[in-house]
CSV table of C-alpha atoms and ligand atoms in Angstrom, one decimal:
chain,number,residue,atom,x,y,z
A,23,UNK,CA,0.0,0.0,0.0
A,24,UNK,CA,1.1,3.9,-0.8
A,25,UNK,CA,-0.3,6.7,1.1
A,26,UNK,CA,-2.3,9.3,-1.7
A,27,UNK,CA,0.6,11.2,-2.7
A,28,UNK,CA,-0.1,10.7,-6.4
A,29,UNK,CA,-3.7,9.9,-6.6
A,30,UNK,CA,-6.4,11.7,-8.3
A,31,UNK,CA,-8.3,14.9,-6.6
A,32,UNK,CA,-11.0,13.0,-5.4
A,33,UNK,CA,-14.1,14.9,-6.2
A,34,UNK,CA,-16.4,13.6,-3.5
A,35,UNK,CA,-14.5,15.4,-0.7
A,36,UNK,CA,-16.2,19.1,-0.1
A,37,UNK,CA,-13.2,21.5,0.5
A,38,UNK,CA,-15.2,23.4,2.8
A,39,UNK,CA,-16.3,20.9,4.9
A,40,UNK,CA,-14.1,18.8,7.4
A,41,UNK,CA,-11.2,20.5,9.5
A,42,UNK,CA,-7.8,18.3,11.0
A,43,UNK,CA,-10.0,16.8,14.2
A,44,UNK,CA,-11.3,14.5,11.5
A,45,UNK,CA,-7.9,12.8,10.5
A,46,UNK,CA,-6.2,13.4,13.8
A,47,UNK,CA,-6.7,9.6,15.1
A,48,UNK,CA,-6.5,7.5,11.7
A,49,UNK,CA,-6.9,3.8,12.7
A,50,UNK,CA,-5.4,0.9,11.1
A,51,UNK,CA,-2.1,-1.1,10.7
A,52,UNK,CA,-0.6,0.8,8.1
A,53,UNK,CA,1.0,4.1,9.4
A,54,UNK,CA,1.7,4.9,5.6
A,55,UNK,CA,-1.6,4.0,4.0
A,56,UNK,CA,-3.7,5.6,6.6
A,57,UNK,CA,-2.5,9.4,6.0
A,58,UNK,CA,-4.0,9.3,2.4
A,59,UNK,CA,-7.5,10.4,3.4
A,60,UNK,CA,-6.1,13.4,5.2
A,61,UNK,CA,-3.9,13.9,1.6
A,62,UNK,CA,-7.1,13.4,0.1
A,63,UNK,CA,-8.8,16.3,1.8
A,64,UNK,CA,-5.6,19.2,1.5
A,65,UNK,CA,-5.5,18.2,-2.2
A,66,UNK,CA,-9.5,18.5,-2.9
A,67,UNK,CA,-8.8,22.0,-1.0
A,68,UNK,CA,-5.6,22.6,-3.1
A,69,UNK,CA,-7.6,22.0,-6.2
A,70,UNK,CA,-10.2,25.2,-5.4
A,71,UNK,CA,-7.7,27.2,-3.7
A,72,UNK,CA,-9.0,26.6,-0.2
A,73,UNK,CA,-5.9,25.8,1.1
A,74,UNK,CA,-3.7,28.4,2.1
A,75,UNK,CA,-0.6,26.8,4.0
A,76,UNK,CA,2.6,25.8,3.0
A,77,UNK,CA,3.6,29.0,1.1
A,78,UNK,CA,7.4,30.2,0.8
A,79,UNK,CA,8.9,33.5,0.2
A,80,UNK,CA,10.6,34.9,-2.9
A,81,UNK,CA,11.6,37.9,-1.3
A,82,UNK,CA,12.6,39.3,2.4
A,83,UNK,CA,9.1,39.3,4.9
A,84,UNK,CA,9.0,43.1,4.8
A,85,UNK,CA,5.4,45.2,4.5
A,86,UNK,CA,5.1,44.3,0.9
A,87,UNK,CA,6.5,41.1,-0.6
A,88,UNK,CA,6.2,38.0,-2.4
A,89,UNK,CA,5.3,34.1,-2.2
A,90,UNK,CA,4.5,31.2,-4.1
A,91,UNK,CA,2.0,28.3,-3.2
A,92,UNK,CA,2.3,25.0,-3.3
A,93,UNK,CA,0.9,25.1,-6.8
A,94,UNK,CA,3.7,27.6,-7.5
A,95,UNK,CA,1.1,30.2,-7.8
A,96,UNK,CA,2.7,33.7,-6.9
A,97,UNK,CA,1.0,35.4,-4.6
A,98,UNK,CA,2.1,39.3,-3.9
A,99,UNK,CA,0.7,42.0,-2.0
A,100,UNK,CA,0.7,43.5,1.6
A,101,UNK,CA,2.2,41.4,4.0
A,102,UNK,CA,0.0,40.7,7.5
A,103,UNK,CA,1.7,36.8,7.2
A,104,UNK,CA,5.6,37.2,8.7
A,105,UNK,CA,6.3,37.7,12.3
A,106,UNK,CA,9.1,40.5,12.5
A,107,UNK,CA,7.2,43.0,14.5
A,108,UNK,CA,10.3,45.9,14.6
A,109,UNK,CA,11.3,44.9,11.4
A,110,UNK,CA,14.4,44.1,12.2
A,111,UNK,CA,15.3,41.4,9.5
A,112,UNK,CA,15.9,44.3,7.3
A,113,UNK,CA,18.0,46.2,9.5
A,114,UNK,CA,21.6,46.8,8.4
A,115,UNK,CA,22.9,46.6,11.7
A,116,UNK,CA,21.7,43.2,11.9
A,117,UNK,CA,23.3,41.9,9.1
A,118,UNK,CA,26.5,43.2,9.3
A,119,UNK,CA,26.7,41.4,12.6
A,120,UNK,CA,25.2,38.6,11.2
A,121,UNK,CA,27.9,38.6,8.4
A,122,UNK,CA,30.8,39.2,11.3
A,123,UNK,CA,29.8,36.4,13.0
A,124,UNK,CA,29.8,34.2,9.7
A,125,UNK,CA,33.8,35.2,9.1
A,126,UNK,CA,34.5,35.1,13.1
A,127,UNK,CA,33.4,31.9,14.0
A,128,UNK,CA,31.8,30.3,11.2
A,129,UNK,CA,28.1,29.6,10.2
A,130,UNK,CA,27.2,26.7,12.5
A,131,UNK,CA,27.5,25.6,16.2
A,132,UNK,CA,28.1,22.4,16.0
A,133,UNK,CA,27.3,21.1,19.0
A,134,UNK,CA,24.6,21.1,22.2
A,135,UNK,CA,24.9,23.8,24.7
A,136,UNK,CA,25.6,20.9,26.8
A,137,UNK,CA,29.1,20.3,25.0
A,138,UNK,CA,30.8,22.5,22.9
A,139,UNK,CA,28.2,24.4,21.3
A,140,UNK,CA,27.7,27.9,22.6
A,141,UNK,CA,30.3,30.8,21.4
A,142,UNK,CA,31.3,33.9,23.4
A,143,UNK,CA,28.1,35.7,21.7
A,144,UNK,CA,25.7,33.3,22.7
A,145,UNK,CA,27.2,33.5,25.9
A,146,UNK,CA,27.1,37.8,25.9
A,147,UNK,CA,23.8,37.3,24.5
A,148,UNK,CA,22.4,35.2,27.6
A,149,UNK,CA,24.1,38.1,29.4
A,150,UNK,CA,22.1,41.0,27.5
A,151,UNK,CA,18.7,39.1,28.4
A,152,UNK,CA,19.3,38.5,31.6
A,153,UNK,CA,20.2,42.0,32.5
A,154,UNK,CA,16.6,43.2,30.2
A,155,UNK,CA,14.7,40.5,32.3
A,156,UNK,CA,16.7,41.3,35.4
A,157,UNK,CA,16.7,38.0,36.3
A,158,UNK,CA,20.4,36.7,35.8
A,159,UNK,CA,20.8,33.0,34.5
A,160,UNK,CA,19.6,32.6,31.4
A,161,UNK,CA,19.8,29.3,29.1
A,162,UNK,CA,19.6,29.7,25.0
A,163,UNK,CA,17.5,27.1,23.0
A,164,UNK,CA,17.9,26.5,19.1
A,165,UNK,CA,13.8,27.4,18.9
A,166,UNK,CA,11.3,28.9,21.2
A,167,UNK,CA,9.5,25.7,20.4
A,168,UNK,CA,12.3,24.0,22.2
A,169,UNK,CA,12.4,26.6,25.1
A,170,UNK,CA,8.7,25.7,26.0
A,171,UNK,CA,9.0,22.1,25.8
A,172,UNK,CA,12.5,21.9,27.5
A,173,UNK,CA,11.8,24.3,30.5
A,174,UNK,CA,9.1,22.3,31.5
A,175,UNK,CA,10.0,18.7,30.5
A,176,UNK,CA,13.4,19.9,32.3
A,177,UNK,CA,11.5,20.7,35.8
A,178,UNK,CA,8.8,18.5,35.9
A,179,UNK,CA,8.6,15.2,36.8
A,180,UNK,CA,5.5,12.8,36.7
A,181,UNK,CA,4.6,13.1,40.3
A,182,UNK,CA,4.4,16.4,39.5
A,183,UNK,CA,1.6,18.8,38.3
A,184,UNK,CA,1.0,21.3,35.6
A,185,UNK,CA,-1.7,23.5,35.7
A,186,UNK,CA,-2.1,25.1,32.1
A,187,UNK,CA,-4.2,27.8,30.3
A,188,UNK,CA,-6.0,26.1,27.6
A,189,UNK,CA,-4.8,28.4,25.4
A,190,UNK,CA,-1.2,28.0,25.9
A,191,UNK,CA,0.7,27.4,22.5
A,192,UNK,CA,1.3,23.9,21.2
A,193,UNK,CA,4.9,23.7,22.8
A,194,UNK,CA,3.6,24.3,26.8
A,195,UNK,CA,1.1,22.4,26.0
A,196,UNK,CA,2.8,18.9,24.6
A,197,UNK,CA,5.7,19.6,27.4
A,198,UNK,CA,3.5,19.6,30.0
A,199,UNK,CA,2.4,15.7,28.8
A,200,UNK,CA,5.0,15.0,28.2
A,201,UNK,CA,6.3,15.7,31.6
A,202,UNK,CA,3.4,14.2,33.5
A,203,UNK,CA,0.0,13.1,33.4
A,204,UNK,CA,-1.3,15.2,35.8
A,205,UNK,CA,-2.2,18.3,33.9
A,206,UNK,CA,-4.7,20.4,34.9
A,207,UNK,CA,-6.2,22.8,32.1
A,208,UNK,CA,-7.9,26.2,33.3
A,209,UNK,CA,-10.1,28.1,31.1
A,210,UNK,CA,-8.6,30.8,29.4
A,211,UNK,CA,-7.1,33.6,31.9
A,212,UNK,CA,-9.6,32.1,34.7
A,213,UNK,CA,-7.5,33.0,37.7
A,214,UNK,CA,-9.8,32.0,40.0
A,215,UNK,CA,-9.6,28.6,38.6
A,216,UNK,CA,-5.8,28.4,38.7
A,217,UNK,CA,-6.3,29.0,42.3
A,218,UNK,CA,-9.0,26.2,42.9
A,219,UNK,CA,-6.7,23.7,41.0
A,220,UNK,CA,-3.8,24.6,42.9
A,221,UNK,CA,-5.9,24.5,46.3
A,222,UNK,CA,-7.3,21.2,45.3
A,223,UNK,CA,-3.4,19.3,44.8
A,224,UNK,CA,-1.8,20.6,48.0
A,225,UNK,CA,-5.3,19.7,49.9
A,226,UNK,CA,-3.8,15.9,49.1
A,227,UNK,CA,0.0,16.5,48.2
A,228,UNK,CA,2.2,18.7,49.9
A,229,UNK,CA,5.5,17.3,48.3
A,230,UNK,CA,4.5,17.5,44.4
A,231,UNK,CA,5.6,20.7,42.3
A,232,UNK,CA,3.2,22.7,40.7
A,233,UNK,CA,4.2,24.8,37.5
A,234,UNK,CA,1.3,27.2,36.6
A,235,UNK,CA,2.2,27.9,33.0
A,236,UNK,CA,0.6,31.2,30.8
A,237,UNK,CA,2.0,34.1,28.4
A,238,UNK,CA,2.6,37.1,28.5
A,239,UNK,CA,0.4,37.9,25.0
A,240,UNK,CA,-1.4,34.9,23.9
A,241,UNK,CA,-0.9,34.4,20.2
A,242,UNK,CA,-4.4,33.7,18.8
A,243,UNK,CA,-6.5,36.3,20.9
A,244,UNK,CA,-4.0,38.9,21.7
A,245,UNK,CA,-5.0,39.0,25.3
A,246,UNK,CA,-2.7,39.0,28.3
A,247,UNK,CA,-3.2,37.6,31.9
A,248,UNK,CA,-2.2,39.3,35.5
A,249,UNK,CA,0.7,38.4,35.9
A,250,UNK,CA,1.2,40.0,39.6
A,251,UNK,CA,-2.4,38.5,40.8
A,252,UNK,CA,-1.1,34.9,39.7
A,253,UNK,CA,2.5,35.3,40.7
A,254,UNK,CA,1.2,36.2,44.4
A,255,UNK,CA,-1.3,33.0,44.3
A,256,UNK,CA,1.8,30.8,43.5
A,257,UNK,CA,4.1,31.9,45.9
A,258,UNK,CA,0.6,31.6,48.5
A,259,UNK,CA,0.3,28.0,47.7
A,260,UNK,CA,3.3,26.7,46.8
A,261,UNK,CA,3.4,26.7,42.9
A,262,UNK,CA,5.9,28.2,40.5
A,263,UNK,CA,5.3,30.4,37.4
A,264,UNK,CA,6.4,30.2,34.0
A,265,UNK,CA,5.4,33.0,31.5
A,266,UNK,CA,6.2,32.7,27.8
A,267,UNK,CA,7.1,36.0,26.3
A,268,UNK,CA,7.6,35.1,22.9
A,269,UNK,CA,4.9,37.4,21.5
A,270,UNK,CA,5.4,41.0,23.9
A,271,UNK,CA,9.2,41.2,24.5
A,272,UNK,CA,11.4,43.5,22.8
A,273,UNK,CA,7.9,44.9,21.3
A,274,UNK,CA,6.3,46.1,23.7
A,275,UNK,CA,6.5,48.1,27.0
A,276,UNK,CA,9.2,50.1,28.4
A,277,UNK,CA,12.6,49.4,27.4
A,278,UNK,CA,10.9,46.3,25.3
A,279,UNK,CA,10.6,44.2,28.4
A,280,UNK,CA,6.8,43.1,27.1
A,281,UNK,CA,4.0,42.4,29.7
A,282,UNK,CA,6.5,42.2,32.8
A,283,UNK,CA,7.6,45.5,32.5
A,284,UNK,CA,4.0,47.3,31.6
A,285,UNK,CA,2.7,44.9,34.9
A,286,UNK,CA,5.8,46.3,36.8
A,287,UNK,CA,6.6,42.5,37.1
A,288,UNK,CA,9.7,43.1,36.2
A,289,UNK,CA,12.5,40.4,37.8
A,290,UNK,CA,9.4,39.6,39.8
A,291,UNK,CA,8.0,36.3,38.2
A,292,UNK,CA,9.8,33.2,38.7
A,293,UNK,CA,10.5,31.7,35.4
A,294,UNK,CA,10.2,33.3,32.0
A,295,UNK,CA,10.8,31.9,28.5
A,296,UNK,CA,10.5,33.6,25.7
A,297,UNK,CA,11.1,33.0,21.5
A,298,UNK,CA,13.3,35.4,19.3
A,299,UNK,CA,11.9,34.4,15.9
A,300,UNK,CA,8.9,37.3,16.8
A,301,UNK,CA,11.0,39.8,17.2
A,302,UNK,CA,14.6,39.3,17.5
A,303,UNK,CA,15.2,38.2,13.3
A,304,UNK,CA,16.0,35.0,14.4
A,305,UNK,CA,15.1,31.6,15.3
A,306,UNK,CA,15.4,30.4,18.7
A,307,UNK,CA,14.6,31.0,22.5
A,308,UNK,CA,15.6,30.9,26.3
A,309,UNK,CA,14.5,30.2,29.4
A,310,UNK,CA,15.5,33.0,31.7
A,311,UNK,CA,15.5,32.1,36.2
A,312,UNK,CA,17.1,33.9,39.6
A,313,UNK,CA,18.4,30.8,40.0
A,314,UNK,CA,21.8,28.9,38.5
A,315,UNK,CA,20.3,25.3,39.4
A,316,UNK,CA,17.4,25.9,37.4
A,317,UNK,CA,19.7,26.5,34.5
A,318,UNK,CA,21.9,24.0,34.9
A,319,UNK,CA,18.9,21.5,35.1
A,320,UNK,CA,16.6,22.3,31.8
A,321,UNK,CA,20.5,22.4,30.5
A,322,UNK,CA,20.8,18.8,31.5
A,323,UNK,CA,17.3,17.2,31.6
A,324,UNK,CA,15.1,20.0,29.4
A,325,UNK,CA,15.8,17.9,26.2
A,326,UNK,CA,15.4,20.3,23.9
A,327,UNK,CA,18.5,22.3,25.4
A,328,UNK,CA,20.6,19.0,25.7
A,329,UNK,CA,20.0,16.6,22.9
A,330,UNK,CA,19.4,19.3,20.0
A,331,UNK,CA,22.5,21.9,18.7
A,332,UNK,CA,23.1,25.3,20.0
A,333,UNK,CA,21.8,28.6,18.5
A,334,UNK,CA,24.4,29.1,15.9
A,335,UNK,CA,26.8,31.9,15.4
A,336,UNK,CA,25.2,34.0,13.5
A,337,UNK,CA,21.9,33.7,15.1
A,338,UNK,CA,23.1,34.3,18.4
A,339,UNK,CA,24.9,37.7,16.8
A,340,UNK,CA,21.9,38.9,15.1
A,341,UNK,CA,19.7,38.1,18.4
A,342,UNK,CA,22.3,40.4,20.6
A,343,UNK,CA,22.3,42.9,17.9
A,344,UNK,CA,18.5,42.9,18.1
A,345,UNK,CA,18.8,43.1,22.1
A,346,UNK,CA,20.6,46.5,21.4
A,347,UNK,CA,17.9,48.1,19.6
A,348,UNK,CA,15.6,47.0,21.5
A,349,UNK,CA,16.8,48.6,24.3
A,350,UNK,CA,18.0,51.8,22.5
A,351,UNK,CA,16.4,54.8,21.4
A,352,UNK,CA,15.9,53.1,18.1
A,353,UNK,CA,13.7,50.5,19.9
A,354,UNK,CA,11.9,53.1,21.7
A,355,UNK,CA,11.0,54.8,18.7
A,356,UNK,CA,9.3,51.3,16.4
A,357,UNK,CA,7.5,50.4,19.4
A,358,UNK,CA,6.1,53.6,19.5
A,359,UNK,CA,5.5,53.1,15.3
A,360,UNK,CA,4.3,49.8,16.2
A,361,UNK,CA,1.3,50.7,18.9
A,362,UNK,CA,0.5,53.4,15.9
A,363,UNK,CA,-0.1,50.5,13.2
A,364,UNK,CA,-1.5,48.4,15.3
A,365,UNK,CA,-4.0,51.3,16.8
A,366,UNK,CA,-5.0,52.2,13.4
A,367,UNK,CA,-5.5,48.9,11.4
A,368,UNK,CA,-7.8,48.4,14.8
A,369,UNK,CA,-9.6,51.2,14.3
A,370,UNK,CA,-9.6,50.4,10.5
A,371,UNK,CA,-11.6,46.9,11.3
A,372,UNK,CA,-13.6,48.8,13.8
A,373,UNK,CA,-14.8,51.1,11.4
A,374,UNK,CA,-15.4,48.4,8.8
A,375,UNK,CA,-17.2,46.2,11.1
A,376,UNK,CA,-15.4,44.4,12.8
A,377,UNK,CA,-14.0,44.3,16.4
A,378,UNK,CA,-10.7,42.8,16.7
A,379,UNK,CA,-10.0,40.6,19.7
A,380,UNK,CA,-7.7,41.4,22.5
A,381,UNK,CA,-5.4,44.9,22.9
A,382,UNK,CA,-3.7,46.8,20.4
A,383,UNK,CA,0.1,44.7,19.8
A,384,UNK,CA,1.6,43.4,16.8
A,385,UNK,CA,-1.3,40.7,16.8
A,386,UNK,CA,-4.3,41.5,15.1
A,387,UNK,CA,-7.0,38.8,15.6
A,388,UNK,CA,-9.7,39.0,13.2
A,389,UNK,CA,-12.9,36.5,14.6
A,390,UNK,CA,-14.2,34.9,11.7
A,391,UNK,CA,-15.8,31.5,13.1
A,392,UNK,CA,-17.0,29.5,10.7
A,393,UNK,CA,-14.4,27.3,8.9
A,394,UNK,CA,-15.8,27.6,5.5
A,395,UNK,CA,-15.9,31.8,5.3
A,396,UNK,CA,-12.2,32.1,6.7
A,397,UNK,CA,-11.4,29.6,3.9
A,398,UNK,CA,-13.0,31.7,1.2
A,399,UNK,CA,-12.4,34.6,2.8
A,400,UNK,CA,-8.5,34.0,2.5
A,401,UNK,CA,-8.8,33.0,-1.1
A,402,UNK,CA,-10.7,36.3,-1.6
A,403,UNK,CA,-7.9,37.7,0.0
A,404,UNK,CA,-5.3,36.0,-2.3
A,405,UNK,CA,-7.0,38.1,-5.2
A,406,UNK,CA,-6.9,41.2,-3.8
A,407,UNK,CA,-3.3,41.3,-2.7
A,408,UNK,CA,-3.3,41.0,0.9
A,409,UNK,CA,-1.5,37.8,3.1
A,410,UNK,CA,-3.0,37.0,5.7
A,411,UNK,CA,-2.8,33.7,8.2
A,412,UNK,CA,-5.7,31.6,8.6
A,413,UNK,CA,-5.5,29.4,11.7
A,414,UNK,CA,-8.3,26.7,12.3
A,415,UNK,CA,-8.7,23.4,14.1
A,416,UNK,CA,-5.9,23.0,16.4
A,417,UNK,CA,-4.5,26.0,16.4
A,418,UNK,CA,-8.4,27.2,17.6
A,419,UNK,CA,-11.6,25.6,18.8
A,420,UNK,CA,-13.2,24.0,15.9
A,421,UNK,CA,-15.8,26.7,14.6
A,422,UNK,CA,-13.5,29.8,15.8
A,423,UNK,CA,-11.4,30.2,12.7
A,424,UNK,CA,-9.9,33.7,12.2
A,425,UNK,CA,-7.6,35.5,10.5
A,426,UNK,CA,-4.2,36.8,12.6
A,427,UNK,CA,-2.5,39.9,11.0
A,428,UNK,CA,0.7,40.5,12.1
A,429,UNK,CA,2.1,44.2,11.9
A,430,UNK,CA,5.2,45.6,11.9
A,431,UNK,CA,7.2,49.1,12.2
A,432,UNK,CA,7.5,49.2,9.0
A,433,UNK,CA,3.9,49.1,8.1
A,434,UNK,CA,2.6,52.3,6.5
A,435,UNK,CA,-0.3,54.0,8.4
A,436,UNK,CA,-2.2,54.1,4.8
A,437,UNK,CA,-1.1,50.6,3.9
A,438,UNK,CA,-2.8,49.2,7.4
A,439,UNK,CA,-6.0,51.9,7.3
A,440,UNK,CA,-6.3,50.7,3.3
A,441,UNK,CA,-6.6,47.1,4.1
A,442,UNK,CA,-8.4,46.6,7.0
A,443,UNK,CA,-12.1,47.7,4.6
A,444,UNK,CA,-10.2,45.0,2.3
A,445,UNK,CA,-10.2,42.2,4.8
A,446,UNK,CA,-13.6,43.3,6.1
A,447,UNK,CA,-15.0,42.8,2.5
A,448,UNK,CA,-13.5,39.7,1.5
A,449,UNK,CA,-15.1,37.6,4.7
A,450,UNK,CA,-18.2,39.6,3.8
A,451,UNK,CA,-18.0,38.5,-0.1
A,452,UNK,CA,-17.4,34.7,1.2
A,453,UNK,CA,-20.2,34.8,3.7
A,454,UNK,CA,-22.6,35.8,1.1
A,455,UNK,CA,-21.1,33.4,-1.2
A,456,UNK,CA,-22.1,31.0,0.7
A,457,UNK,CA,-25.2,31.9,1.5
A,458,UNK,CA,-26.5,31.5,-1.7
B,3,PLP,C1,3.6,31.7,22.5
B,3,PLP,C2,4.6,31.0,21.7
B,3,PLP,N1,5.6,30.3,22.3
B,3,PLP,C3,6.5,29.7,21.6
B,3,PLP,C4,6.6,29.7,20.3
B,3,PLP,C5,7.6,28.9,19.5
B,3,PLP,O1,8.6,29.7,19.0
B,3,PLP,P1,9.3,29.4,17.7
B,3,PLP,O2,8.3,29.4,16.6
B,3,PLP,O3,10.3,30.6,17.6
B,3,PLP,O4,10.0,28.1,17.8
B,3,PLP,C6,5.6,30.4,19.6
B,3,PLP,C7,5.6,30.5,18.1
B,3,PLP,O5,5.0,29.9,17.3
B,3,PLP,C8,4.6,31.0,20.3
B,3,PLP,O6,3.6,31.7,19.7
């Protein structure tokens, strides 16, 4: 047997219809053969151009730029689909230390932090975040990915329990089951049901850990928690705190220190991790603690520190590059160009008809719902020269599909207020489209 890699488009599978929870458990002996109905379903949706994933770049991720499908279909127009919210990946700065640290020590690491493989930048650079975060052992990861999963696969044992907002990305998520079974899920930014889940394990277990995991920006509804409210109930009861920054540092709040410096949490909150591929032109991430032991254990048991290769070179230079202009004048002044894009494509949807979710940040989240619409919707989208991301079913609750714009400095004020009516009109155009 073959999975459906070369089969026909089969044209009794609806494009609109269906989303990943259907294919997520196939059953039967063959792990091969048993993918092709999923294959079936992405090429049926490939065929009418409902399937917007999988796209690459033909040019830098700036405002404006270009991509090809995987129909190598170009696609070109303004750019809401790349995460480099200061727009640094076009900043000279950075690449000239990007190309120093090519001819100074070569363009790999070539080995695990573990061993061999951090360099005197990735060691300044885990040096420059600490002093940001105030908090003064930090430990790189090649991907924020890794930084999730590692931090809490590296503290957590199975005895131990998690207690998780059920919106926490994909990597806090699959570390903490992978650390233990006993994860408790809240709903979203429910403090009062953190509390309750952490009153309910020390009522029977004094001796397990509890790590209460949340972010400092969520990525999909661009909403934040309080961070001071459920610091103090962990230190009350006995838990510890991990925030994920991946999505708020170095773009927002004073000095770029994200959520913990607009919440004065500053150095306050016990663990933080954070990703650099939002912000920092660059791939990778870091755990940051008070506390050397908790370094030098996600080091050794966090997996994704210890099994996997360093940052390399070049990454680690352009991250530490990035750091400075964060923290510089410079940095002051696209944050402030930042909160005015995102203020104004908000106020673009807004006057078109739509509310955005969550506070004005380099997220935009566009509420859509029904699966079908966003998937027109984007294809409208496609026409009229706007990229956009489309996230459904698992990135979302089946039946919440929207669309997640992701602004930068360098947007233009007119480029953002022009496209928001766009956007607007394209989910209106598939909604009636399907009405009829
Ligand atoms: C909240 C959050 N944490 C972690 C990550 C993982 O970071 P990266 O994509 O840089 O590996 C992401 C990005 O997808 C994220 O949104």
């Amino acid at each position: 047997m073959t999975a459906a890699s070369s089969t026909p488009v089969d044209s009794s599978v609806d494009p609109l219809k269906g989303n990943l929870a259907d294919f997520a458990a196939p059953r039967g002996p063959d792990l091969l053969a048993r993918t092709a109905p999923f294959s079936q379903w992405i090429d049926a949706r490939r065929e009418a151009g409902l399937w917007p994933y999988v796209r690459s770049l033909e040019a830098v991720p700036s405002p404006e730029t270009v991509a090809v499908d995987e129909s190598g279909r170009r696609l070109q127009g303004t750019n809401f689909a790349s995460q480099d919210y200061l727009g640094l990946g076009t900043h000279p700065a950075i690449h000239e230390a990007a190309v120093r640290a090519l001819h100074d020590l070569g363009p790999h690491s070539a080995g695990s932090a573990i061993l061999q493989g951090n360099t005197r930048l990735s060691r300044e650079l885990e040096t420059a975040i600490g002093d940001l975060l105030q908090m003064e052992h930090v430990l790189l990861f090649p991907t924020g990915w890794g930084a999730g999963y590692g931090s809490i696969v590296g503290l957590v044992r199975p005895y131990d329990y998690v207690v998780l907002d059920k919106l926490a990305h994909a990597c806090l998520q699959q570390g903490a089951y992978a650390a233990t079974r006993r994860v408790l899920r809240h709903e979203h930014l429910d403090m009062d049901e953190v509390r309750t889940h952490i009153e309910a394990v020390r009522r029977d277990d004094a001796d397990a850990g509890i790590l209460v995991v949340t972010e400092g920006l969520f990525s999909l509804d661009a909403d934040v928690p309080e961070l001071e409210r459920l610091q103090e109930t962990c230190h009350e009861l006995g838990a510890t705190l991990l925030v994920d920054v991946a999505h708020d540092l170095g773009a927002l709040g004073p000095d770029g220190t994200g959520q913990l410096g607009v919440q004065a949490m500053l150095g306050k909150v016990d663990l933080v991790m954070g990703s650099f591929s939002k912000t920092f032109a660059s791939n990778g991430g870091f755990l940051a603690s008070s506390s050397r032991s908790v370094t030098d254990t996600v080091r050794a048991y966090g997996s994704a520190a210890t099994f996997s290769n360093a940052l390399s070179p070049m990454q680690a230079a352009i991250v530490r590059q990035a750091l400075e202009i964060v923290r510089s004048g410079e940095g002051d002044e696209l944050r402030v160009r930042l909160m005015h894009i995102a203020e104004a494509i908000r106020e673009g949807f807004s006057t078109a008809g739509i509310e955005c979710l969550g506070i004005p940040s380099a997220i935009v989240i566009v509420p859509i719902g029904d699966e079908a619409v966003a998937r027109v919707a984007t294809r409208n989208l496609v026409e009229r020269d706007v990229l956009v991301n489309v996230f459904e079913f698992p990135a979302v609750a089946v039946g919440a599909a929207r669309f997640r714009l992701q602004v930068m400095a360098t947007h233009d004020e007119q480029q953002v207020r022009e496209a928001a009516p766009v956007v607007v009109e394209a989910i209106q155009a598939a909604r009636n489209a399907l009405a009829t």
